[in-house]
mmCIF file of C-alpha atoms and ligand atoms in Angstrom:
data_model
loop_
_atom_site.group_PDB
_atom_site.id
_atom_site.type_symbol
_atom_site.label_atom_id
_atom_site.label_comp_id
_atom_site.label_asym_id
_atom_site.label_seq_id
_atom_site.Cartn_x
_atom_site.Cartn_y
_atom_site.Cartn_z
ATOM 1 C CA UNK A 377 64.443 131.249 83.792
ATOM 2 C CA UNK A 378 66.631 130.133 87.100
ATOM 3 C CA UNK A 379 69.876 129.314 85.927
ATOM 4 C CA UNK A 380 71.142 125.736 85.250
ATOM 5 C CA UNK A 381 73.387 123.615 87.472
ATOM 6 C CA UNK A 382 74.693 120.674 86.972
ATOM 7 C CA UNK A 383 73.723 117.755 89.167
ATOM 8 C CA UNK A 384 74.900 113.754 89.217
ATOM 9 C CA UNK A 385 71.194 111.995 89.210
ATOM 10 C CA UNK A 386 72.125 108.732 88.825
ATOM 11 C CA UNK A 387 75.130 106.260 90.005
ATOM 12 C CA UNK A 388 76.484 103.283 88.862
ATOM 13 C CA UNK A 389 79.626 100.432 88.871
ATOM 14 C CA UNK A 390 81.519 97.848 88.496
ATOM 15 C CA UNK A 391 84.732 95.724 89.764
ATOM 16 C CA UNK A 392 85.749 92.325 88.670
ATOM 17 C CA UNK A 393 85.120 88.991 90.402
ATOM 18 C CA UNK A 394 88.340 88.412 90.791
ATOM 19 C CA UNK A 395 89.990 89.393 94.230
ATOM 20 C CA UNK A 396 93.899 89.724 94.333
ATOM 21 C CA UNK A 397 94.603 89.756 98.516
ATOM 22 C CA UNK A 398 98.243 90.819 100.006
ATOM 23 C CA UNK A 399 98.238 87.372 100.749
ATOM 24 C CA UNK A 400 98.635 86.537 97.098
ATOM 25 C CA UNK A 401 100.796 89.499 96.378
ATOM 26 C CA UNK A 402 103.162 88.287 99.439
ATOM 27 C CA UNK A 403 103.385 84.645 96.941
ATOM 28 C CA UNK A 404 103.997 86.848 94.211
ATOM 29 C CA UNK A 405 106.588 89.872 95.196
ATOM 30 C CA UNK A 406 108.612 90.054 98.378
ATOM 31 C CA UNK A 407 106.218 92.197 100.674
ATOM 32 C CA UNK A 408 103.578 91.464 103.337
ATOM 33 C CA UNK A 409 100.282 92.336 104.533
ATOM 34 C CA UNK A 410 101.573 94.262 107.412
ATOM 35 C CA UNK A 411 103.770 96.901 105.061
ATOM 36 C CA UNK A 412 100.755 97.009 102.680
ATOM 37 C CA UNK A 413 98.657 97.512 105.001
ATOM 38 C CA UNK A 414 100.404 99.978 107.695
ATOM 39 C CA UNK A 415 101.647 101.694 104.751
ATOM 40 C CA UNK A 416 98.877 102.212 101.936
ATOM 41 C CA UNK A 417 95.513 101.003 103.818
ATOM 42 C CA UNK A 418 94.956 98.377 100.872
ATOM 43 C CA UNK A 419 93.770 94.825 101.744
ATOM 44 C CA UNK A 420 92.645 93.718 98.409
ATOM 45 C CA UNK A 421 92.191 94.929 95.257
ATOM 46 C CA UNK A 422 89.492 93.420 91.997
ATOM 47 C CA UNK A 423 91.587 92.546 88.556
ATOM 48 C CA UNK A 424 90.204 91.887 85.410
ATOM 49 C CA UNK A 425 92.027 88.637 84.496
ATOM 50 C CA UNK A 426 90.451 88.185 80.972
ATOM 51 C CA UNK A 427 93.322 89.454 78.778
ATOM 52 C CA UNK A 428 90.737 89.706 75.672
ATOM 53 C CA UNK A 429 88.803 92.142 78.226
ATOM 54 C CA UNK A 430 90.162 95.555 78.261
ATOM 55 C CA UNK A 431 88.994 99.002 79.623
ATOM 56 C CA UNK A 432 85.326 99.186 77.772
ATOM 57 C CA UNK A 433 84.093 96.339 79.769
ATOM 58 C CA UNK A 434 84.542 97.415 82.730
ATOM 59 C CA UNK A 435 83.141 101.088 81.409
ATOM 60 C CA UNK A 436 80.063 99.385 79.928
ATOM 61 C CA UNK A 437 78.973 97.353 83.079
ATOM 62 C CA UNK A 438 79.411 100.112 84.787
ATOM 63 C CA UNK A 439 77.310 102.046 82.372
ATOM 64 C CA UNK A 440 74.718 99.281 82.291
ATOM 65 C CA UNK A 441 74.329 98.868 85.834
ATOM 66 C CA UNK A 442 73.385 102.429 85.869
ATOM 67 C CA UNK A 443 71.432 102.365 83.222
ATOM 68 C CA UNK A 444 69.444 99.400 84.890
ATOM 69 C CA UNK A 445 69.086 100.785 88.263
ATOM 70 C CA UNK A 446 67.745 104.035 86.824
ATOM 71 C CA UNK A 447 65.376 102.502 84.051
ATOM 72 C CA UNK A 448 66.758 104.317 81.778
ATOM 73 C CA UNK A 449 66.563 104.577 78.272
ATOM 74 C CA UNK A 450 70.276 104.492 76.598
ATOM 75 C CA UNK A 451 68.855 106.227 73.087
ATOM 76 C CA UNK A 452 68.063 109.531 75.553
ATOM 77 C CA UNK A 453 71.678 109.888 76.575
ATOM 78 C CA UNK A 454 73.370 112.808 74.528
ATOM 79 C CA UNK A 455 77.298 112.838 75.833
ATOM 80 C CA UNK A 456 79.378 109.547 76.871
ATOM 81 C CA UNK A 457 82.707 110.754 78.266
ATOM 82 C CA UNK A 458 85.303 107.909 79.193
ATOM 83 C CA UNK A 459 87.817 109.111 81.514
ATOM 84 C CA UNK A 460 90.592 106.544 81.513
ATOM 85 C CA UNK A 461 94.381 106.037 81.801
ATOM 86 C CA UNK A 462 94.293 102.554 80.420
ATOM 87 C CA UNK A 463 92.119 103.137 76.876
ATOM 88 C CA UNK A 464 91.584 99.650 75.161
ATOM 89 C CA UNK A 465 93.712 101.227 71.905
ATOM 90 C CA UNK A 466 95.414 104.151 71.199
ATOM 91 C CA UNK A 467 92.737 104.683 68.863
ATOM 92 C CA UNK A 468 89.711 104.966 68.005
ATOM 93 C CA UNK A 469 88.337 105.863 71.530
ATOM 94 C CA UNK A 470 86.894 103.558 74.322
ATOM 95 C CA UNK A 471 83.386 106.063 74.880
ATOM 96 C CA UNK A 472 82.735 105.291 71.613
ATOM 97 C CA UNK A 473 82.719 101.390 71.317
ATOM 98 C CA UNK A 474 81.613 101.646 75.441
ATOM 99 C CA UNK A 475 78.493 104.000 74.200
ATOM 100 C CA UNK A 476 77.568 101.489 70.847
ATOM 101 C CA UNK A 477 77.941 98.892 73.442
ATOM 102 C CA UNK A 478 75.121 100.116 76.250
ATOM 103 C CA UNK A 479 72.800 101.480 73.185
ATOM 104 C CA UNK A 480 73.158 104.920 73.703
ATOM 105 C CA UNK A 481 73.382 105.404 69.835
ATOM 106 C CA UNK A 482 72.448 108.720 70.163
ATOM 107 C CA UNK A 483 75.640 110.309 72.002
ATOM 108 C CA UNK A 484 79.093 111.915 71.043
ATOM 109 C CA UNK A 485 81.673 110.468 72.869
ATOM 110 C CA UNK A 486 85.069 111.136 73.257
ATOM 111 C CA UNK A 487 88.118 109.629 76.517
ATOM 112 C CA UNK A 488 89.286 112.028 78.388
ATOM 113 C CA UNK A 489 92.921 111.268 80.253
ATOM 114 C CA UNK A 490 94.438 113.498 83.366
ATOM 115 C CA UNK A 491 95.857 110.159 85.018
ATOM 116 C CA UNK A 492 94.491 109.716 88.651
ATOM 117 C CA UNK A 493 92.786 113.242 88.393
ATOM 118 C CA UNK A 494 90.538 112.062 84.947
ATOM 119 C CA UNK A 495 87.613 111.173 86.854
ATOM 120 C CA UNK A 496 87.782 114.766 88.483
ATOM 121 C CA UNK A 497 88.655 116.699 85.118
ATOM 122 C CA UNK A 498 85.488 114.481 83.758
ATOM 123 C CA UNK A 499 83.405 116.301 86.243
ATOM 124 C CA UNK A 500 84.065 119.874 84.990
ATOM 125 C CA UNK A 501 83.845 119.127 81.664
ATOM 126 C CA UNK A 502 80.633 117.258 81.949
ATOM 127 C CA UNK A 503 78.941 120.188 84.376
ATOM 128 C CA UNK A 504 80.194 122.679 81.527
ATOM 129 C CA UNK A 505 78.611 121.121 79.034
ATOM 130 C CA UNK A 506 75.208 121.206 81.103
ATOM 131 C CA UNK A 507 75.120 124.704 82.205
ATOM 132 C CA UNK A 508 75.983 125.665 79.065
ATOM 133 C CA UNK A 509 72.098 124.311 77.999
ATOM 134 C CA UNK A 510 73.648 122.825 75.053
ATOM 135 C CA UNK A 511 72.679 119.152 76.193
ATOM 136 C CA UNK A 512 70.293 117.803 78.814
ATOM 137 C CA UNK A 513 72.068 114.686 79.877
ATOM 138 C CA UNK A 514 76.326 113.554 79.780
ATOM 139 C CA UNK A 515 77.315 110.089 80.772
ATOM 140 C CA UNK A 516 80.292 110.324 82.684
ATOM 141 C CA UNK A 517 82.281 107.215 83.604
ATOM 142 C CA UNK A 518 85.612 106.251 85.331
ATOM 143 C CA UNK A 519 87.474 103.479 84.273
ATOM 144 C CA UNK A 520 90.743 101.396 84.223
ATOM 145 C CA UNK A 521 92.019 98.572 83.756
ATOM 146 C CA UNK A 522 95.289 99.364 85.700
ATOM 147 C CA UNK A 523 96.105 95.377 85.475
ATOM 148 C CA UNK A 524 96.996 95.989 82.229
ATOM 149 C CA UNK A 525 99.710 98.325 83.084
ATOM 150 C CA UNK A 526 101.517 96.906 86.082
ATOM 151 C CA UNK A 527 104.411 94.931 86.516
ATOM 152 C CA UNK A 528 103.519 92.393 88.981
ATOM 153 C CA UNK A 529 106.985 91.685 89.432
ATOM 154 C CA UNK A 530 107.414 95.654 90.598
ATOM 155 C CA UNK A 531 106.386 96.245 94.408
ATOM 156 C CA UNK A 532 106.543 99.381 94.274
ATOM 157 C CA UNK A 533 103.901 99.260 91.962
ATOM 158 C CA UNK A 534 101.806 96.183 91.682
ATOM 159 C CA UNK A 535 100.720 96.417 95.195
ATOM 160 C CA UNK A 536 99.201 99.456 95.001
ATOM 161 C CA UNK A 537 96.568 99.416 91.712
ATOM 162 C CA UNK A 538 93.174 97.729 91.515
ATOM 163 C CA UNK A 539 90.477 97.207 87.921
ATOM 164 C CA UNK A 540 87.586 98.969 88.280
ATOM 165 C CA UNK A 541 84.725 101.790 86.657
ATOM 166 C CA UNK A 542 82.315 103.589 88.501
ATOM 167 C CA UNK A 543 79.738 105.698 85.871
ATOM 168 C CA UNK A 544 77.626 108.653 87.116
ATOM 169 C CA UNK A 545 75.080 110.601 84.995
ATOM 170 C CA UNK A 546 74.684 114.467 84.781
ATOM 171 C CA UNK A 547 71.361 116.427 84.256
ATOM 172 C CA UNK A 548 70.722 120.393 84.770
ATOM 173 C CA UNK A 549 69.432 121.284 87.882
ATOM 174 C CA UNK A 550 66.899 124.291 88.792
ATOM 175 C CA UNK A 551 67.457 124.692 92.052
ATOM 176 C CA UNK A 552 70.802 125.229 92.491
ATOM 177 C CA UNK A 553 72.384 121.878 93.199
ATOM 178 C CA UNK A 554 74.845 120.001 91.773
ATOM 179 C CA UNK A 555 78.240 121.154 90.597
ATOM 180 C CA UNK A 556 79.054 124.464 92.431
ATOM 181 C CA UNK A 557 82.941 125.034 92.515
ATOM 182 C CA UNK A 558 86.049 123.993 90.642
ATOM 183 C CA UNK A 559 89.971 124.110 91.593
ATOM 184 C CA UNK A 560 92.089 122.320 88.576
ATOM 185 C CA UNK A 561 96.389 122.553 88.352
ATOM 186 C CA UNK A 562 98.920 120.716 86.407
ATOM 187 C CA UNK A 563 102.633 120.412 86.385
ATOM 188 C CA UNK A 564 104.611 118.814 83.725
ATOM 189 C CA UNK A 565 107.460 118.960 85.503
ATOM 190 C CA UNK A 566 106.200 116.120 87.651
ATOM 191 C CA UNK A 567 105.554 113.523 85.139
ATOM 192 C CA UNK A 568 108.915 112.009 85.208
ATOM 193 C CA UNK A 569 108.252 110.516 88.839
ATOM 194 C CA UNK A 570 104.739 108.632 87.426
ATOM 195 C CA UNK A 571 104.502 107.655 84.030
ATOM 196 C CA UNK A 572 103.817 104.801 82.340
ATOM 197 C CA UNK A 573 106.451 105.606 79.408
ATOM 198 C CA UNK A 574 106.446 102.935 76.466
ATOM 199 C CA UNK A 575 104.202 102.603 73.576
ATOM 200 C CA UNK A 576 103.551 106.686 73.597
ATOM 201 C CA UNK A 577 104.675 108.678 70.341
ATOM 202 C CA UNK A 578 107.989 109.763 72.007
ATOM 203 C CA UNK A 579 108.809 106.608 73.210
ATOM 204 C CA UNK A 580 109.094 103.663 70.704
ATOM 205 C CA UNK A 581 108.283 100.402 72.320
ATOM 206 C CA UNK A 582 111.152 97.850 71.310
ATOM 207 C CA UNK A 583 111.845 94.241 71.654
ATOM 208 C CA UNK A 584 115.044 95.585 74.120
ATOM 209 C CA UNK A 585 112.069 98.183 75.800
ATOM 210 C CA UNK A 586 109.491 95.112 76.288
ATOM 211 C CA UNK A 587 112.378 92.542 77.515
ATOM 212 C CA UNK A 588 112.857 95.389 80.323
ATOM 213 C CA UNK A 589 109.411 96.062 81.162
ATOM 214 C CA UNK A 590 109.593 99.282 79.687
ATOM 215 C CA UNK A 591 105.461 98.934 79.296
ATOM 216 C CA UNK A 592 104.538 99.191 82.438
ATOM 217 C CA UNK A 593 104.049 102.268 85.026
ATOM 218 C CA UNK A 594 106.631 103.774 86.390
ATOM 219 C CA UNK A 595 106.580 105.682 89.876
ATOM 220 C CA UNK A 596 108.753 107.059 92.518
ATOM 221 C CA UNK A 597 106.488 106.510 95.429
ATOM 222 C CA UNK A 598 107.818 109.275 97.949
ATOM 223 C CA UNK A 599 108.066 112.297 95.579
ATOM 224 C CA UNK A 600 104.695 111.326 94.561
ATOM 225 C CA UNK A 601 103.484 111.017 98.193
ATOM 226 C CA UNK A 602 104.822 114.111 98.874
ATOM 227 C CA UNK A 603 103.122 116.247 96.334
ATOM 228 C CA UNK A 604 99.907 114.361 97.011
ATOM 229 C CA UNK A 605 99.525 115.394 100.268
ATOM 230 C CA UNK A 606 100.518 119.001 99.669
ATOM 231 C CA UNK A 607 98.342 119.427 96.554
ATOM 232 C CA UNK A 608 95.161 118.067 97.180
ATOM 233 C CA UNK A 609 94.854 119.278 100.992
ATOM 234 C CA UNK A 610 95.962 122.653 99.513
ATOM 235 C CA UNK A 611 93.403 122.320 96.630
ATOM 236 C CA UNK A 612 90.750 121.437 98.938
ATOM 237 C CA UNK A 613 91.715 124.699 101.551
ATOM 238 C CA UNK A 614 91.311 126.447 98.597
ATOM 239 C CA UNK A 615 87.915 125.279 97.565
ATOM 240 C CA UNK A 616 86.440 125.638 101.399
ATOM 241 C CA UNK A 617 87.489 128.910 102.071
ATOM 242 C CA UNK A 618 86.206 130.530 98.531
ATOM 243 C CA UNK A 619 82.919 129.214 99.109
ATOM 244 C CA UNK A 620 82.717 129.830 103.161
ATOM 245 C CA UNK A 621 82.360 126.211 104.150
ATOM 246 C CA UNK A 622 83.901 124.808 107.338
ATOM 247 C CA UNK A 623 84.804 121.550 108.870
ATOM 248 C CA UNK A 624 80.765 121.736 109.964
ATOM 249 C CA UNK A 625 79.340 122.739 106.467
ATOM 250 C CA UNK A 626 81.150 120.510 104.575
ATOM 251 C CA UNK A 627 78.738 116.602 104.598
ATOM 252 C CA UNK A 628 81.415 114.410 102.426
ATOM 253 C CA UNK A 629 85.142 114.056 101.531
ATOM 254 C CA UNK A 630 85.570 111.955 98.557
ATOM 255 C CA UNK A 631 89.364 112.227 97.781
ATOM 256 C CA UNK A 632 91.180 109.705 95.042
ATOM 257 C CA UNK A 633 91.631 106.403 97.387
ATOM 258 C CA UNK A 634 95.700 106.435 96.313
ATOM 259 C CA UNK A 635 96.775 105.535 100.025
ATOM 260 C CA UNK A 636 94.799 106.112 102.996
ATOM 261 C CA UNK A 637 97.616 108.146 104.695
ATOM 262 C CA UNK A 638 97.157 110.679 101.938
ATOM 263 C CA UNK A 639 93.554 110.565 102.061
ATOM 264 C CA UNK A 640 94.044 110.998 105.943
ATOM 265 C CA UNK A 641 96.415 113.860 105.808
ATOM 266 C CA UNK A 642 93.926 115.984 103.258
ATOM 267 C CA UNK A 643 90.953 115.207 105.778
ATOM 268 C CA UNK A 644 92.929 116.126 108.557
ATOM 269 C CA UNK A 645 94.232 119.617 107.072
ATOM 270 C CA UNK A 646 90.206 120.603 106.817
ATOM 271 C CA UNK A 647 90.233 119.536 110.218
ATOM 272 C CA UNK A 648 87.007 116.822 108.880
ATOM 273 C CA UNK A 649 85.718 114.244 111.228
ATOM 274 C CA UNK A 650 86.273 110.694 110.196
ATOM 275 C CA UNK A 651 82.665 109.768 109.277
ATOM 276 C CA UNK A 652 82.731 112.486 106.931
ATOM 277 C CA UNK A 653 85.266 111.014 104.644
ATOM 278 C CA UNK A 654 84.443 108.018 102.194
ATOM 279 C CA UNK A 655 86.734 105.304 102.308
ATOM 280 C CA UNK A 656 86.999 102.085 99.944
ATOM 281 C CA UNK A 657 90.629 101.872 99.312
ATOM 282 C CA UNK A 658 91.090 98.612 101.922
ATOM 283 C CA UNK A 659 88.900 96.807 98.941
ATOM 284 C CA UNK A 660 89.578 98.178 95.901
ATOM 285 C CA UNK A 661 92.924 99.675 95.874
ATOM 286 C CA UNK A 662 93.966 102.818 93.476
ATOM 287 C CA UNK A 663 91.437 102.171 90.765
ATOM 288 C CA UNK A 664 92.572 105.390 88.737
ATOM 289 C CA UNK A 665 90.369 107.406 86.996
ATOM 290 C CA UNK A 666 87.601 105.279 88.703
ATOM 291 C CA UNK A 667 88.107 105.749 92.426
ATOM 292 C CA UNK A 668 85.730 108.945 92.834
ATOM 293 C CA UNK A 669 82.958 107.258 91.123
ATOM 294 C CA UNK A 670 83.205 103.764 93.042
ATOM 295 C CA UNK A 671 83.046 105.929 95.991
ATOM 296 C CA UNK A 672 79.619 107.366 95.332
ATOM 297 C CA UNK A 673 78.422 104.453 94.440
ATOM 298 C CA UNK A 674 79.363 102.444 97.733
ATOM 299 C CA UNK A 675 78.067 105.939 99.698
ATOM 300 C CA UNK A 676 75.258 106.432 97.368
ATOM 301 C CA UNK A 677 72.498 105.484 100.041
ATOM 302 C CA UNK A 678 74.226 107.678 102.682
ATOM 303 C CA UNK A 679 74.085 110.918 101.041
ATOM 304 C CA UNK A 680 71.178 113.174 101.089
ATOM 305 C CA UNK A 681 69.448 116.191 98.966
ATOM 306 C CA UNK A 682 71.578 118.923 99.634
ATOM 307 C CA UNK A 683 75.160 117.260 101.036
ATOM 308 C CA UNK A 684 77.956 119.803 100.374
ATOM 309 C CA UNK A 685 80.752 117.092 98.940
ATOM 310 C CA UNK A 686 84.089 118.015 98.290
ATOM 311 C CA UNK A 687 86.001 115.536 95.732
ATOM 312 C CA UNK A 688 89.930 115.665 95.241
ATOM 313 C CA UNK A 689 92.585 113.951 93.278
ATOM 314 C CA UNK A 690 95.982 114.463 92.312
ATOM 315 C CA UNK A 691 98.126 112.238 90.055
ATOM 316 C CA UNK A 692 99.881 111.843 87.056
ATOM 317 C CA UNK A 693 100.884 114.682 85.303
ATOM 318 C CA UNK A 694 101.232 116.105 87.684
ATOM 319 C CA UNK A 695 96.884 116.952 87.809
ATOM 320 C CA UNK A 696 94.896 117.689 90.870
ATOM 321 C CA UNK A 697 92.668 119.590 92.060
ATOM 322 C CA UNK A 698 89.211 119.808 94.165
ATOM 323 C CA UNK A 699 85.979 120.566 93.431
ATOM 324 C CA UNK A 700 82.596 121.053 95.116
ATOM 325 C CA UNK A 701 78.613 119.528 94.606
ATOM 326 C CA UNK A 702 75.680 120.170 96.433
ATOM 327 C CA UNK A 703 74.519 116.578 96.285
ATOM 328 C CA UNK A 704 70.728 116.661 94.568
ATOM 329 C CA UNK A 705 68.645 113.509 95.679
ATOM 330 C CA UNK A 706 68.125 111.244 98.355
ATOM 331 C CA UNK A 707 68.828 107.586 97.114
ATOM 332 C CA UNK A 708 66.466 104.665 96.359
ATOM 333 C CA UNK A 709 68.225 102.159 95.664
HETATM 334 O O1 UT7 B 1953 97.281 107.704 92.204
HETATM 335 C C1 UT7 B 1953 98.311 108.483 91.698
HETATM 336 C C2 UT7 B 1953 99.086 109.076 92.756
HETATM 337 N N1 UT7 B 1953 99.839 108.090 93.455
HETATM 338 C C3 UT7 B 1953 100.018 108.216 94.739
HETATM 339 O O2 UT7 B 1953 99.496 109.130 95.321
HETATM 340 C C4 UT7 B 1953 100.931 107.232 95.439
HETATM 341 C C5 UT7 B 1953 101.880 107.984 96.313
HETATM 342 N N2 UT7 B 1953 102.877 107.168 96.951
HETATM 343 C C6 UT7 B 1953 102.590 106.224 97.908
HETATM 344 O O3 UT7 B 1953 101.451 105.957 98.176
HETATM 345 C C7 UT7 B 1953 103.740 105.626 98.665
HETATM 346 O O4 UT7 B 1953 104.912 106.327 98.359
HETATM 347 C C8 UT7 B 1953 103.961 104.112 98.391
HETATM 348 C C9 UT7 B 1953 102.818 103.308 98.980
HETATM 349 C C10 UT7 B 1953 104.063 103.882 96.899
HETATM 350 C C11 UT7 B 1953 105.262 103.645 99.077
HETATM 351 O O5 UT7 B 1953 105.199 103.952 100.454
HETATM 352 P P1 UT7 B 1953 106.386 104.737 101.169
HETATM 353 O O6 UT7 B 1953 106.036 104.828 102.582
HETATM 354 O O7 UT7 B 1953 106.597 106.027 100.418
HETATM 355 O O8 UT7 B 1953 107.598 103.752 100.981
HETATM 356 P P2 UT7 B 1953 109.017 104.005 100.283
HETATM 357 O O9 UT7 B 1953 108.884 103.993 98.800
HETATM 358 O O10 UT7 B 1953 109.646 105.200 100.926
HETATM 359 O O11 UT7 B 1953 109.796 102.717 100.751
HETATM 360 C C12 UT7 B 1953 110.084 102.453 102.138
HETATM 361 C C13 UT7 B 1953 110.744 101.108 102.234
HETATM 362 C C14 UT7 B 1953 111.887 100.910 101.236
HETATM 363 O O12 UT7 B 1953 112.888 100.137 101.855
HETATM 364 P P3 UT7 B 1953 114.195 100.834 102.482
HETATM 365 O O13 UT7 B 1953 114.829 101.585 101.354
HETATM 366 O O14 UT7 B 1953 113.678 101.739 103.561
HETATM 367 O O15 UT7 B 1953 114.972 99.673 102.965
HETATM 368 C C15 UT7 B 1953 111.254 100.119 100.128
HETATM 369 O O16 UT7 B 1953 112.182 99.339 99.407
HETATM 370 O O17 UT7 B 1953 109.800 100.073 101.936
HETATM 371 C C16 UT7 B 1953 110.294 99.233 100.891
HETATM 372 N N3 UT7 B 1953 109.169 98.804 100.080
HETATM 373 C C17 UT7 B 1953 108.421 97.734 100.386
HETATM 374 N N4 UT7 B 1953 108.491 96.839 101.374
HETATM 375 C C18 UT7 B 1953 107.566 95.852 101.403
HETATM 376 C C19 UT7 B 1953 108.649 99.380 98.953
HETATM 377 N N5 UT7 B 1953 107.591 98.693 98.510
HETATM 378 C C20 UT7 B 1953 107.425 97.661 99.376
HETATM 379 C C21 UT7 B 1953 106.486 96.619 99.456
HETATM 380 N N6 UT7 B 1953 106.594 95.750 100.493
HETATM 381 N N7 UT7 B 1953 105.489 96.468 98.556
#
């Protein structure tokens, strides 16, 4: 028997209707579209303005439109991970009213949260579970409903996060593609410069915390930056040079769309050429835990059987990391 991989076979999202441009953010907070713009790379991000709409529904379009494009058949899915930041309740978990939703009656499910770096922890826990041979198929998705989180009266804050899922599906693999290399960190001691604090078991949320905005995220913007760029180019160093790829080798950059510059400054410390990095942060802003997954989607048709992709994140936590697929199919859709 050749040994199992793990490979993403199928691709799907979603993003609201709803399009909130720095124009309207300029009406809103005092800012403008050149400092968004020069500074972040952001034009416009998609919000879910249904407040009765949380997290799952942007997980189970997401799921669905997978589902859909792939004729699939939900009751064959085994494993529906949700990695999100922004579950619809504290309990019981969004997977498992987003899998009921989309049919697939026959999966566990479980959320999984690592802040901006969920998406990316989602992968190596999904590509476990496959090479393990304990299950054929796991339904990861990315979602967030980051809307639900930010002050829009914060600039700091509100100009920077978008709605959004992306959902990807993994299968084992015979011939060696598909996940091939992992690079995970954390550092608690970086969580008091991005947290979204109120509400959580250590920190009751009172009528004084609400009447301050105590609800909402929380971030100081340069230490953040800072680590950012250190981590994830260092992360993604790390992940070339133990599996001898170069700037040549290496087909795809798909790095957490936080702000271009730090997208920018990891590409440029693997010394990658432009077209080699994905790019969607102008129209979607920093989805979250779905900003890896919206990228392959919007790239799906450009990559090919075989692609060495290198994904990276870093945020709240602190998480990052980097990790490394040998892409498995050559779209039709
Ligand atoms: O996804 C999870 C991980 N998150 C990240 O990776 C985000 C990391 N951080 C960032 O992307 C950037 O730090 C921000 C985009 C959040 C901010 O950019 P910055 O270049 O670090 O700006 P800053 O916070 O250092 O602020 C520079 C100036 C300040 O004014 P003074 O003190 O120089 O007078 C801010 O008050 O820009 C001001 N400022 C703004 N001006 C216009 C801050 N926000 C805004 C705004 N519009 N929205």
């Amino acid at each position: 028997m050749s040994k199992i991989s793990a490979a993403i076979t199928a691709v799907g999202a979603y993003v609201p209707e709803y399009i909130l441009t720095n124009q309207i953010l300029e009406t809103m907070v005092d800012t403008n579209d050149e400092w968004i713009t020069s500074r972040t790379g952001i034009k416009e991000r998609r919000i879910l303005k249904d407040d009765g709409k949380g997290t799952s529904y942007l997980a189970i379009k997401a799921a669905q439109n997978l589902i859909k494009k792939n004729n699939m058949n939900p009751k064959d899915i085994e494993v529906v991970i949700v990695a999100t930041a922004t579950p619809d309740m504290k309990a019981a978990s969004t997977a498992s009213f987003t899998a009921s939703e989309i049919g697939a009656v026959n999966a566990f499910t479980f959320d999984m949260d690592a802040a901006c770096s969920s998406f990316l922890y989602g992968m190596s826990v999904a590509a476990s579970y496959i090479e393990s041979g304990r299950y054929k198929n796991v339904l990861l998705i990315g979602a967030d409903k980051m809307s639900s989180i930010v002050n829009y009266k914060d600039r700091a804050t509100c100009i920077i996060f978008g709605d959004g899922a992306g959902a990807v599906l993994f299968e084992a693999n015979h011939e060696n593609l598909g996940f091939q290399d992992e690079y995970l960190r954390s550092d608690g001691t970086g969580r008091a410069y991005l947290q979204a604090t109120y509400g959580g078991s250590s920190f009751k949320l009172t009528p004084e915390i609400l009447e301050q905005g105590g609800q909402y995220a929380f971030q100081e913007g340069r230490t953040v930056f800072k680590n950012a760029v250190s981590s994830m180019a260092d992360a993604a160093v790390k992940i070339l040079e133990r599996n001898n790829l170069t700037k040549d080798s290496v087909d795809w950059l798909a790095a957490h769309q936080a702000n271009k510059r730090i997208i920018d400054a990891t590409a440029n410390r693997i010394d990658l050429h432009q077209d080699k990095v994905m790019c969607n942060i102008h129209k979607y802003g920093n989805t979250t835990s779905a900003t890896l997954p919206l990228l392959i989607n919007d790239y799906e048709s450009q990559l090919k059987k075989g692609d060495n992709v290198i994904f990276a994140a870093f945020g709240g936590g602190f998480n990052w990391g980097a990790t490394y697929l040998k892409w498995a199919y050559n779209s039709k859709h």
